[in-house]
Coordinates of C-alpha atoms and ligand atoms in Angstrom, one line a residue:
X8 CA 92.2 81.3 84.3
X9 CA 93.4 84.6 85.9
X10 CA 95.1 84.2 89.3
X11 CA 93.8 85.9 92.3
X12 CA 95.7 85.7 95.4
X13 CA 93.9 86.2 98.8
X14 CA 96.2 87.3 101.5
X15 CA 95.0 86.6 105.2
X16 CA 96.1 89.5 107.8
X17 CA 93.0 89.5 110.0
X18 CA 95.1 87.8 113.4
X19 CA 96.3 89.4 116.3
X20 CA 99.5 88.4 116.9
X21 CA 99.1 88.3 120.5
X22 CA 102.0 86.7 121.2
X23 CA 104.5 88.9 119.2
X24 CA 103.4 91.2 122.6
X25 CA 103.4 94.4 120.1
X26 CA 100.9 97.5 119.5
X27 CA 102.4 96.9 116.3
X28 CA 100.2 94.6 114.0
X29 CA 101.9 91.3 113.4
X30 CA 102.2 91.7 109.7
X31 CA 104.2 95.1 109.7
X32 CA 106.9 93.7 111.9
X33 CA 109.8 93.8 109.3
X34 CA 111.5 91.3 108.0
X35 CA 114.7 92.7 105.9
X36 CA 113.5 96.4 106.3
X37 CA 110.2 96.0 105.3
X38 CA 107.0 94.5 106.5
X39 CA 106.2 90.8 106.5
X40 CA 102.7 91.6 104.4
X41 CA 104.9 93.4 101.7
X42 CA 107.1 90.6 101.0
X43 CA 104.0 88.4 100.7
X44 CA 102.1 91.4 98.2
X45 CA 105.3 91.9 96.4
X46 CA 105.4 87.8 95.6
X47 CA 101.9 87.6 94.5
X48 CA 102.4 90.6 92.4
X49 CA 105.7 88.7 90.8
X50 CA 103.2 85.8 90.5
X51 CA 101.6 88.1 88.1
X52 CA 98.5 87.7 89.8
X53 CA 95.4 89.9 88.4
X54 CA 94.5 91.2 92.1
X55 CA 95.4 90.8 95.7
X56 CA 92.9 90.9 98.3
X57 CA 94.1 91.4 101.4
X58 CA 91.7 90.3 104.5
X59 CA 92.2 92.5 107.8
X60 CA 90.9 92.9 111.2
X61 CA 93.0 93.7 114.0
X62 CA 95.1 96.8 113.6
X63 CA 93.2 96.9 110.1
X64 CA 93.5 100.6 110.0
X65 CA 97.7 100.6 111.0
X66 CA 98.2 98.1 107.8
X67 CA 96.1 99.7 105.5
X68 CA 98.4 103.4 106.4
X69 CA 101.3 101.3 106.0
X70 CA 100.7 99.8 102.7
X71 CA 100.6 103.3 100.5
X72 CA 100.6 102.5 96.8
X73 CA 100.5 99.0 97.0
X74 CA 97.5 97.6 95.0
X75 CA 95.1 95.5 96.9
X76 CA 92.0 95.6 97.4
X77 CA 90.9 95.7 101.4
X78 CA 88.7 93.2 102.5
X79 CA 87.6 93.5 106.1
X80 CA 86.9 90.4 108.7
X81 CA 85.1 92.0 111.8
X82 CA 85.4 89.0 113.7
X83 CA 87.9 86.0 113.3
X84 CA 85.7 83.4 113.0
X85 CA 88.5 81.0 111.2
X86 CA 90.4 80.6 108.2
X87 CA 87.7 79.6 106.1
X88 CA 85.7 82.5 107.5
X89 CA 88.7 85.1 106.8
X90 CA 88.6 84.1 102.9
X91 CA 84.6 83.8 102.8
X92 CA 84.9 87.4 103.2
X93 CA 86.5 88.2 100.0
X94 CA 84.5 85.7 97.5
X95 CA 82.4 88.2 96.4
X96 CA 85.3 90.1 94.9
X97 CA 86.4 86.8 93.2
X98 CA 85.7 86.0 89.7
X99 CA 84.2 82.8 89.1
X100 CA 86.9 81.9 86.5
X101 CA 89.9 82.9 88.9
X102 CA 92.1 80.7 90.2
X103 CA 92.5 80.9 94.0
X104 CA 95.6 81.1 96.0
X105 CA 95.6 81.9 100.0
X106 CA 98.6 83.1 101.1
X107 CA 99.5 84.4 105.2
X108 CA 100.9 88.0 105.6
X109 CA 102.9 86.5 108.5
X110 CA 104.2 83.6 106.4
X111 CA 106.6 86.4 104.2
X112 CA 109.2 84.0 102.7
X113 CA 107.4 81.5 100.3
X114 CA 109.8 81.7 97.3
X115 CA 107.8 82.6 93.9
X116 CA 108.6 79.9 92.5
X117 CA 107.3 77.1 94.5
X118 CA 103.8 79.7 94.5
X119 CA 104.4 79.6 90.7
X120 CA 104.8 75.8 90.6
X121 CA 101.7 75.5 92.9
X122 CA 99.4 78.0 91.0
X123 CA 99.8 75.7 88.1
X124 CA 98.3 72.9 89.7
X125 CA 94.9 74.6 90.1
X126 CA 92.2 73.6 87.0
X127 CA 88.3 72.8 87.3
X128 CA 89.3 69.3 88.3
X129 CA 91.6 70.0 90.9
X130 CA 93.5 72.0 93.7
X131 CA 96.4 72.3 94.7
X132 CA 98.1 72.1 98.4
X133 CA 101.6 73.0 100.3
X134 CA 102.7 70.5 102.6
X135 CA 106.2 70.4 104.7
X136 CA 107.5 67.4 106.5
X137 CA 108.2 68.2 110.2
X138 CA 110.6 66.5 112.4
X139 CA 108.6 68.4 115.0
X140 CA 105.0 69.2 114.1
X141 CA 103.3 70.8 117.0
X142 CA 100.6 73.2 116.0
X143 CA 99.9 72.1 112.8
X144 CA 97.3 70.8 110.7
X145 CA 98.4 67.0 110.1
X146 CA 98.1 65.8 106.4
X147 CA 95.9 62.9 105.8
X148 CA 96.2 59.9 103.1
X149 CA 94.8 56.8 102.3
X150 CA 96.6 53.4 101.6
X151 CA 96.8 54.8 98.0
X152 CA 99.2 57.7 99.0
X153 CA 96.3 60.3 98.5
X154 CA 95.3 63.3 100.6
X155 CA 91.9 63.1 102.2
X156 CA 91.6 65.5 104.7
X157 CA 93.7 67.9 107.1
X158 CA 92.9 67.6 110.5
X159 CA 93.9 70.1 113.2
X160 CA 96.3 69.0 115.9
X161 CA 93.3 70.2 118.3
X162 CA 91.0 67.5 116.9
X163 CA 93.4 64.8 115.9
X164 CA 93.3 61.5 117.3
X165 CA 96.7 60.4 119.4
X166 CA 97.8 58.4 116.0
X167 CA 97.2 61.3 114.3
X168 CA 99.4 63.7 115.6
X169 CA 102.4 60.9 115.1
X170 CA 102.2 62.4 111.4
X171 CA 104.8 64.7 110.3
X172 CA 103.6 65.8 106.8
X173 CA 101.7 69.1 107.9
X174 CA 99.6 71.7 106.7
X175 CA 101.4 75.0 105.7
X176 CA 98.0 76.7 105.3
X177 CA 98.8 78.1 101.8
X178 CA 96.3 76.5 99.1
X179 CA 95.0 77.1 95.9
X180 CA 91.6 76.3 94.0
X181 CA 89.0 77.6 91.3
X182 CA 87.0 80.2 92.9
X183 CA 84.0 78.4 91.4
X184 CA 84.9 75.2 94.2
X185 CA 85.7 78.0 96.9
X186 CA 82.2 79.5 96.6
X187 CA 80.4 75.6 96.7
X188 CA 82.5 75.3 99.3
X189 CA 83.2 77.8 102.0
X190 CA 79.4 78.4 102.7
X191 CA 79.6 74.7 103.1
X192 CA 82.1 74.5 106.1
X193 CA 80.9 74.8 109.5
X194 CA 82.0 75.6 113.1
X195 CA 81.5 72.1 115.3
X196 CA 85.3 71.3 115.7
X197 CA 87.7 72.0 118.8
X198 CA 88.1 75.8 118.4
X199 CA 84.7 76.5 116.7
X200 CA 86.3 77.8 113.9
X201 CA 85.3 77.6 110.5
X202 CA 88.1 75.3 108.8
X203 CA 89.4 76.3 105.1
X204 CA 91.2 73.0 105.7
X205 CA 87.8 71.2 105.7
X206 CA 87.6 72.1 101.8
X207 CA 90.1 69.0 100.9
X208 CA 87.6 66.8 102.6
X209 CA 84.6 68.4 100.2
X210 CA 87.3 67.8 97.5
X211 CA 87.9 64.6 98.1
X212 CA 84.1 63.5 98.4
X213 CA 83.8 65.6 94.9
X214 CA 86.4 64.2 92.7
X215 CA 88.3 67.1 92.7
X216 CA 92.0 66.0 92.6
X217 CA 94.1 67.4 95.6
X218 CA 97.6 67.9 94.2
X219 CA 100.5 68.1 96.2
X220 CA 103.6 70.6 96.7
X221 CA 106.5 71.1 99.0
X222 CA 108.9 73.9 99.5
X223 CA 112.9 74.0 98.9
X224 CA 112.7 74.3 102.3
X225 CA 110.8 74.8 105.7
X226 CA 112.2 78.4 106.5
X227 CA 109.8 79.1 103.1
X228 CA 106.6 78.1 104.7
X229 CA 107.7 79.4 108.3
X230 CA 105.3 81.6 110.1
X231 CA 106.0 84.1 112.6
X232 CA 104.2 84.3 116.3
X233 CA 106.7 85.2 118.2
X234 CA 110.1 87.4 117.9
X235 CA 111.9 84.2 118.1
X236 CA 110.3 82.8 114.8
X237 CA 111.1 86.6 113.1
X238 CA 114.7 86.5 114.0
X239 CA 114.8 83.0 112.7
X240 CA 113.3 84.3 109.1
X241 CA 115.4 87.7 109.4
X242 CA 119.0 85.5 110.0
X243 CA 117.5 83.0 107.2
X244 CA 116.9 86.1 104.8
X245 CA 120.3 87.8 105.1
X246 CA 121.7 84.5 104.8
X247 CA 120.6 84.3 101.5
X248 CA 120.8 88.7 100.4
X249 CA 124.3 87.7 101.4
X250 CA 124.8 84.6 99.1
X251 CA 122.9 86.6 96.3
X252 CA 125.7 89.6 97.0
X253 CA 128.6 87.3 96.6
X254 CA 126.7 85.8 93.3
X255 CA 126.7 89.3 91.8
X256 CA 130.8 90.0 92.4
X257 CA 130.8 91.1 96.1
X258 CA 133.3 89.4 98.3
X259 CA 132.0 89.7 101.8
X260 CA 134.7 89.6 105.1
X261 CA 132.1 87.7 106.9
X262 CA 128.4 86.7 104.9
X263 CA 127.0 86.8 108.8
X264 CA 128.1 90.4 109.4
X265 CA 126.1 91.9 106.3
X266 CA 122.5 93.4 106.7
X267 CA 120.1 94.3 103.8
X268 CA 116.9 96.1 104.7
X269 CA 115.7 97.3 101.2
X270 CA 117.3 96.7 97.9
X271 CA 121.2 96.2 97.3
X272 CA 122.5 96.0 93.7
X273 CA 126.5 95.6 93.4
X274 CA 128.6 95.2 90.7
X275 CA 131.9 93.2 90.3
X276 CA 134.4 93.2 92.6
X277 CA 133.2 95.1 95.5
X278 CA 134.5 94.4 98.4
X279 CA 132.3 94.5 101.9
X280 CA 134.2 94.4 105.3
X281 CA 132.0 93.6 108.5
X282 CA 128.8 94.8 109.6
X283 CA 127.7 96.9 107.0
X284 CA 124.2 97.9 106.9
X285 CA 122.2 98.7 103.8
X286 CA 119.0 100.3 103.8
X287 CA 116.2 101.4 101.2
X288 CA 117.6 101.5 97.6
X289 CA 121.6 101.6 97.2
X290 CA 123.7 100.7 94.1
X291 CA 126.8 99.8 94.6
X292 CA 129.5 100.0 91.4
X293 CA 132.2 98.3 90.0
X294 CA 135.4 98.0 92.6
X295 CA 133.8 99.7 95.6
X296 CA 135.8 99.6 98.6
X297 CA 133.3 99.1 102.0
X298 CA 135.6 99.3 105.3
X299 CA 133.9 97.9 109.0
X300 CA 130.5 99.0 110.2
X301 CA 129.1 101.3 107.9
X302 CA 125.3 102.1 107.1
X303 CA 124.8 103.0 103.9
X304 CA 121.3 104.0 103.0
X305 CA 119.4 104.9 99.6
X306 CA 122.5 106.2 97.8
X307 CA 124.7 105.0 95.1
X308 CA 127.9 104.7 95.3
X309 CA 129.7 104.6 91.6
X310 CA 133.2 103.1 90.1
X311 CA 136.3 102.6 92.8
X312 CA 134.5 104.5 95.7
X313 CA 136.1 103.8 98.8
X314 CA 134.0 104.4 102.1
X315 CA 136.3 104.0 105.5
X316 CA 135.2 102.5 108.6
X317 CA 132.3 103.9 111.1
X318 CA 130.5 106.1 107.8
X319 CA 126.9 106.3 107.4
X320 CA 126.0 107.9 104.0
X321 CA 122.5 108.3 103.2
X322 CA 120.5 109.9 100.2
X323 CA 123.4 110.7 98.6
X324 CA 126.0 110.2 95.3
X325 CA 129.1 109.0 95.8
X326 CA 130.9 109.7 92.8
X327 CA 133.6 107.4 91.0
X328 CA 137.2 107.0 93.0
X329 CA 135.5 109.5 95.8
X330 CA 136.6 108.6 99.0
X331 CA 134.3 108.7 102.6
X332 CA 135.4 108.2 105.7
X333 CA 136.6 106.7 108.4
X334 CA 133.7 108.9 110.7
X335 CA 132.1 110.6 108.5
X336 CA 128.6 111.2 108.3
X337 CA 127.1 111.7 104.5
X338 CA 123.5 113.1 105.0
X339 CA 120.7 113.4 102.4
X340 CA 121.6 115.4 99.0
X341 CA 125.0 115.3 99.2
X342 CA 126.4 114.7 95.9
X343 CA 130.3 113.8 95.7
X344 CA 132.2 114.2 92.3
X345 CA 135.3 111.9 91.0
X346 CA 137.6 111.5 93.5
X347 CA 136.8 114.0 95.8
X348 CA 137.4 113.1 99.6
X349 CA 135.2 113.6 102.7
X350 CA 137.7 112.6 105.6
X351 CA 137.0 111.6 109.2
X352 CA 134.5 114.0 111.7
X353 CA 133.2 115.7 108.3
X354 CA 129.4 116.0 107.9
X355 CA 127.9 117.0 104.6
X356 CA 124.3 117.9 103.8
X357 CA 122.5 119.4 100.2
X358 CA 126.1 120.1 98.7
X359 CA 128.2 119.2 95.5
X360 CA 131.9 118.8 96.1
X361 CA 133.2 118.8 92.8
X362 CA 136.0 116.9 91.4
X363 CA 139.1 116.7 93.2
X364 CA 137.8 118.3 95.8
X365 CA 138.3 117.6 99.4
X366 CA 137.1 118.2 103.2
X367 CA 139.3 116.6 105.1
X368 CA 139.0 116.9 108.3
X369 CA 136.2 117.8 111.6
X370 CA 133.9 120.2 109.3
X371 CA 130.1 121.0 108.6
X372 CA 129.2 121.4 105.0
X373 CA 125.6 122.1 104.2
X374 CA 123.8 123.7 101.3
X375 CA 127.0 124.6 100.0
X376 CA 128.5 124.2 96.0
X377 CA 132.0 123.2 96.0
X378 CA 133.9 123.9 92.3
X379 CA 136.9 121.7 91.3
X380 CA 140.1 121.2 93.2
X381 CA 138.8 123.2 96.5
X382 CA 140.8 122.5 99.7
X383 CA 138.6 122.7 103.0
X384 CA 140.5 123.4 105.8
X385 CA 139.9 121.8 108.8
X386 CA 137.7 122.5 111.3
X387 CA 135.7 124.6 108.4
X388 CA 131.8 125.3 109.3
X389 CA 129.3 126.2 106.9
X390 CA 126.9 128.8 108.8
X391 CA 123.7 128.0 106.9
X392 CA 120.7 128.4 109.1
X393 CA 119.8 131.4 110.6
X394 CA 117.5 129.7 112.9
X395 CA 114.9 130.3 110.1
X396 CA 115.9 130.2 106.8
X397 CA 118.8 128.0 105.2
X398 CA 121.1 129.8 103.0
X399 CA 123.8 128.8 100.5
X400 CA 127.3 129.0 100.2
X401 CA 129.3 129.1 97.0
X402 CA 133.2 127.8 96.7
X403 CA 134.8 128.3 93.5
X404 CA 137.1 126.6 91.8
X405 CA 140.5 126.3 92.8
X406 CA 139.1 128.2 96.4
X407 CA 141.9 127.2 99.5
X408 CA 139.8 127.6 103.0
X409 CA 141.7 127.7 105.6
X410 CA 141.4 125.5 109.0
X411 CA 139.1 127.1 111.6
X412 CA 136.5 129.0 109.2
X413 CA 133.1 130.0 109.7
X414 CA 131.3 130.5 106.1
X415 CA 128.3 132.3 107.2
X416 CA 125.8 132.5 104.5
X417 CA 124.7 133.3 101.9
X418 CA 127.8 134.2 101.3
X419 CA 130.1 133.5 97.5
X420 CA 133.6 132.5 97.4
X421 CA 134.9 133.2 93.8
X422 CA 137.4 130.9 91.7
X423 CA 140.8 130.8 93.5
X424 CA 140.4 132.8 96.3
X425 CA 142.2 132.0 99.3
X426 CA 140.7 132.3 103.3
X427 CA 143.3 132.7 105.9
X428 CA 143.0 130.6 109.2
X429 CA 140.1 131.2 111.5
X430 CA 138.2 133.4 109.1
X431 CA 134.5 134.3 110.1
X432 CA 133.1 134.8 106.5
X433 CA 130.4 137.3 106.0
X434 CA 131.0 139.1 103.0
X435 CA 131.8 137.6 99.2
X436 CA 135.2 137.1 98.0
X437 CA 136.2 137.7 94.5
X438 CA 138.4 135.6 92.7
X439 CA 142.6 135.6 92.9
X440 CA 141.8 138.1 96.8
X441 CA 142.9 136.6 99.9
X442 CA 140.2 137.0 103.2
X443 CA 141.2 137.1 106.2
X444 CA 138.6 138.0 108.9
X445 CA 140.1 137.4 112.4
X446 CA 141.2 139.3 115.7
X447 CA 144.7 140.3 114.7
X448 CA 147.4 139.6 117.3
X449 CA 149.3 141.5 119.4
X450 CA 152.4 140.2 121.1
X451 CA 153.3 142.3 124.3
X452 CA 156.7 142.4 125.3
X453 CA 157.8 141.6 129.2
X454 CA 155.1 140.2 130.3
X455 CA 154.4 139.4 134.1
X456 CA 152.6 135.6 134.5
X457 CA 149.8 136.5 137.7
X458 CA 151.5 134.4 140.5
X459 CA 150.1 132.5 143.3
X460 CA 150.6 133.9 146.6
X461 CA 150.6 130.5 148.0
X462 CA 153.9 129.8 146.0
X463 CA 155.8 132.6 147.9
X464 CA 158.1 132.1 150.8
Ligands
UD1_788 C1 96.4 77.1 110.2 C2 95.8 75.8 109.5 C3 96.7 74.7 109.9 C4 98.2 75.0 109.4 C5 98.6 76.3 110.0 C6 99.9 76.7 109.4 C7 93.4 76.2 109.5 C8 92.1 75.8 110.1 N1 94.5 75.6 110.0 O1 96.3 76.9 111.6 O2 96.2 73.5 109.3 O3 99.0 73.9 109.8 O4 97.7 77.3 109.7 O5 100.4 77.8 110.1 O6 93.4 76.9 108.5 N2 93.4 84.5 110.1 C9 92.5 85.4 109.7 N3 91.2 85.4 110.1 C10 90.8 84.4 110.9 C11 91.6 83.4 111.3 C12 93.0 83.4 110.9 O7 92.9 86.4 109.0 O8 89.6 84.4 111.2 C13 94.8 84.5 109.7 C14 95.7 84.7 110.9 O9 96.0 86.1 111.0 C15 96.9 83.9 110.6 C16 96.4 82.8 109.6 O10 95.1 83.3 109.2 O11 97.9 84.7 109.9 C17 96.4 81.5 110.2 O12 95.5 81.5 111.3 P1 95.7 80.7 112.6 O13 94.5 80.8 113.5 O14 97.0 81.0 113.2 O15 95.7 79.2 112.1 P2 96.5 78.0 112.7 O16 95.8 77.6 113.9 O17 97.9 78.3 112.8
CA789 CA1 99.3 80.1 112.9

């Protein structure tokens, strides 16, 4: 039986007080609903259907590329309602499984373990025990130990709501039960709502066996309302990047002071000091060196890179033994060879610093090409934009800049050519010449300081 999974996004929210729809708020850099697609897709499931209604239009522009099909719920009539509205995009031999787009953290394997539960003779249900179950739909089961029915804590009896086994919402059935059923379910109850939990009942009364999961743990089946239940899922989900980081050879300086919003690979023996943020895609190789609060963000950085406290590299290759930092600011494009060194103040953008090569100190370096073994003075400044266009600038190898220059491009700096302080660059150099391009001094001899006629007597 092919397994479709029906993902319900329809809600509000109202109480995450937001113009942003519930199911985009993030949780680990990307939106709740993309966790839950990106599970059902590792569930191997032969389509999603995703059902929305408020803010349907913001989640469908922020979902580009991910395959689901959109099912639309005018009105939130209910649970039952929201996946009424995609059975006539189910097959009739599927299997069935509901899942919540603000319910991002059910581990695949428990969905896995559930899936296989579903057959033409029975479904399959996720229940948590609750020291505290306010809100939820209470489990019901007869003397023999087997579920009955879920009633809602708005139409449960006092006895009742003493139960702690609840509902997490998240079922799974044959789509031929769902379409006897849902058309079956109607609205007299407390919120006039049309149940999906009112299918056990019609399983029950039908033979159909209602088989039972739990989660590892609650945090899996926890929804999110408010901002409080989000930063409760975000803390629980860089709890566990972190553990998976030390798994794969990191040691971390503190596994509460590490953030991952995207996708963090690292190899052995990497070493992470405090409150470093990752975002997007970043691989991080063997022996990398991380000092305090850096943001590194889609880039790779490769063998024995060491990046020094405060940096922020983004979209950009850190080559093997290069060294970053501390303060420096690595922007998109930047591509840095074997051991070549950006130092502290030093922003890079679209440039290759070749091997060996280093910027040490206070300097802008865009759309430039750095050879081997150039020094870069400090206090060196690419001139690339014109205030239209952006224009190159070439260093060969071997080229010694020194401090204080202005490279205003396009301009070419042949192999081994040598600036002299406080340059302003306009023309090209050839190889071997020293430039130098500055006001030359004049020392005048005797000179009188002005005075102040306040000073005299
Ligand atoms: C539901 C369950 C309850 C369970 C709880 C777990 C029902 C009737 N009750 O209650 O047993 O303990 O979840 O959190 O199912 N939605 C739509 N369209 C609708 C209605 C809801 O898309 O018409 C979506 C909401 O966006 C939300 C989810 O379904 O993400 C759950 O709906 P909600 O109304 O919050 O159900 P609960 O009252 O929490
Ligand atoms: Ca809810």
């Amino acid at each position: 039986m092919p397994l479709h999974v029906v993902i319900l996004a329809a809600g509000q929210g109202s109480r995450m007080r937001s113009r942003l729809p519930k199911v985009l708020h993030p949780v680990g850099g990307r939106p709740m609903l993309h966790h839950v697609m990106s599970t059902a897709r590792a569930l191997g499931a032969e389509a999603i259907h995703t059902v929305i209604g408020h803010g349907a239009e913001a989640v469908r522009d922020a979902t580009p590329g991910e395959a689901t099909f959109w099912v639309h719920q005018a009105e939130q009539l209910g649970t039952g309602h929201a996946v009424a509205q995609a059975l006539p995009n189910l097959p009739d031999d599927a299997r069935v499984l509901v899942l919540y787009g603000d319910v991002p953290l059910t581990s695949r394997e428990t969905l896995a373990h559930l899936a296989d539960q579903i057959s033409d003779r029975s479904m399959a249900l996720l229940t948590v025990t609750m020291a505290d179950p306010d809100g939820y739909g209470r489990i019901l089961r007869n003397e023999r130990g087997e579920v009955t029915a879920i009633v809602e804590q708005k139409d449960a009896t006092e006895e009742q709501r003493a139960i702690t086994e609840v509902n997490t919402g998240i079922l799974g059935l044959s789509a031929r039960h769902l379409k006897d059923w849902l058309p079956a379910l109607s609205s007299n109850n407390a919120q006039g709502e049309y149940y999906l939990t009112d299918v056990i009942a019609m399983a029950v009364t039908q033979d159909v066996r209602v088989r039972v999961a739990q989660p590892d743990t609650v945090y899996e089946v926890q929804g999110v309302n408010n901002r409080q239940q989000l930063a409760v899922l975000e803390r629980w989900y860089q709890q566990n990047e972190a553990a998976r980081l030390m798994q794969e050879g990191a040691t971390l300086a503190d596994p509460a002071r590490v953030d991952v919003r995207g996708h963090v690979r690292v190899g052995w023996d990497v070493s992470i000091d405090v409150n470093a943020v990752f975002e997007g895609e970043v691989t991080i190789e063997d022996g990398v060196r991380i000092g305090p609060d850096c943001v590194i963000r889609d880039s790779i950085l490769r063998k024995g890179a060491v990046i020094e406290a405060h940096s922020i590299v983004e979209g950009s290759d850190v080559g093997p033994s290069a060294s970053v930092g501390p303060f420096a600011r690595v922007r998109p494009g930047t591509r840095l060879a074997t051991r070549s060194k950006v130092g502290n103040f030093v922003e890079t953008k679209k440039s290759e610093v070749g091997e060996g090569s280093k910027i040490n100190h206070l300097s802008y370096v865009g759309d430039a090409v750095l050879g081997r073994d150039v020094n870069v003075g400090a206090g060196t400044i690419t001139c690339n934009y014109d205030g239209v266009n952006k224009h190159r600038t070439v260093l060969g190898d071997g080229v010694f800049v020194g401090s204080n220059t202005a490279l205003v491009a396009p301009v070419t700096v042949a192999d081994r050519a040598t600036i002299g302080a406080g340059s302003t660059i306009t023309r090209d150099i050839e190889s071997q010449e020293l430039a130098v391009a500055r006001g030359r001094q004049r020392n005048i001899a005797n000179w009188q300081r002005p005075t102040n006629p306040s000073d005299q007597e």
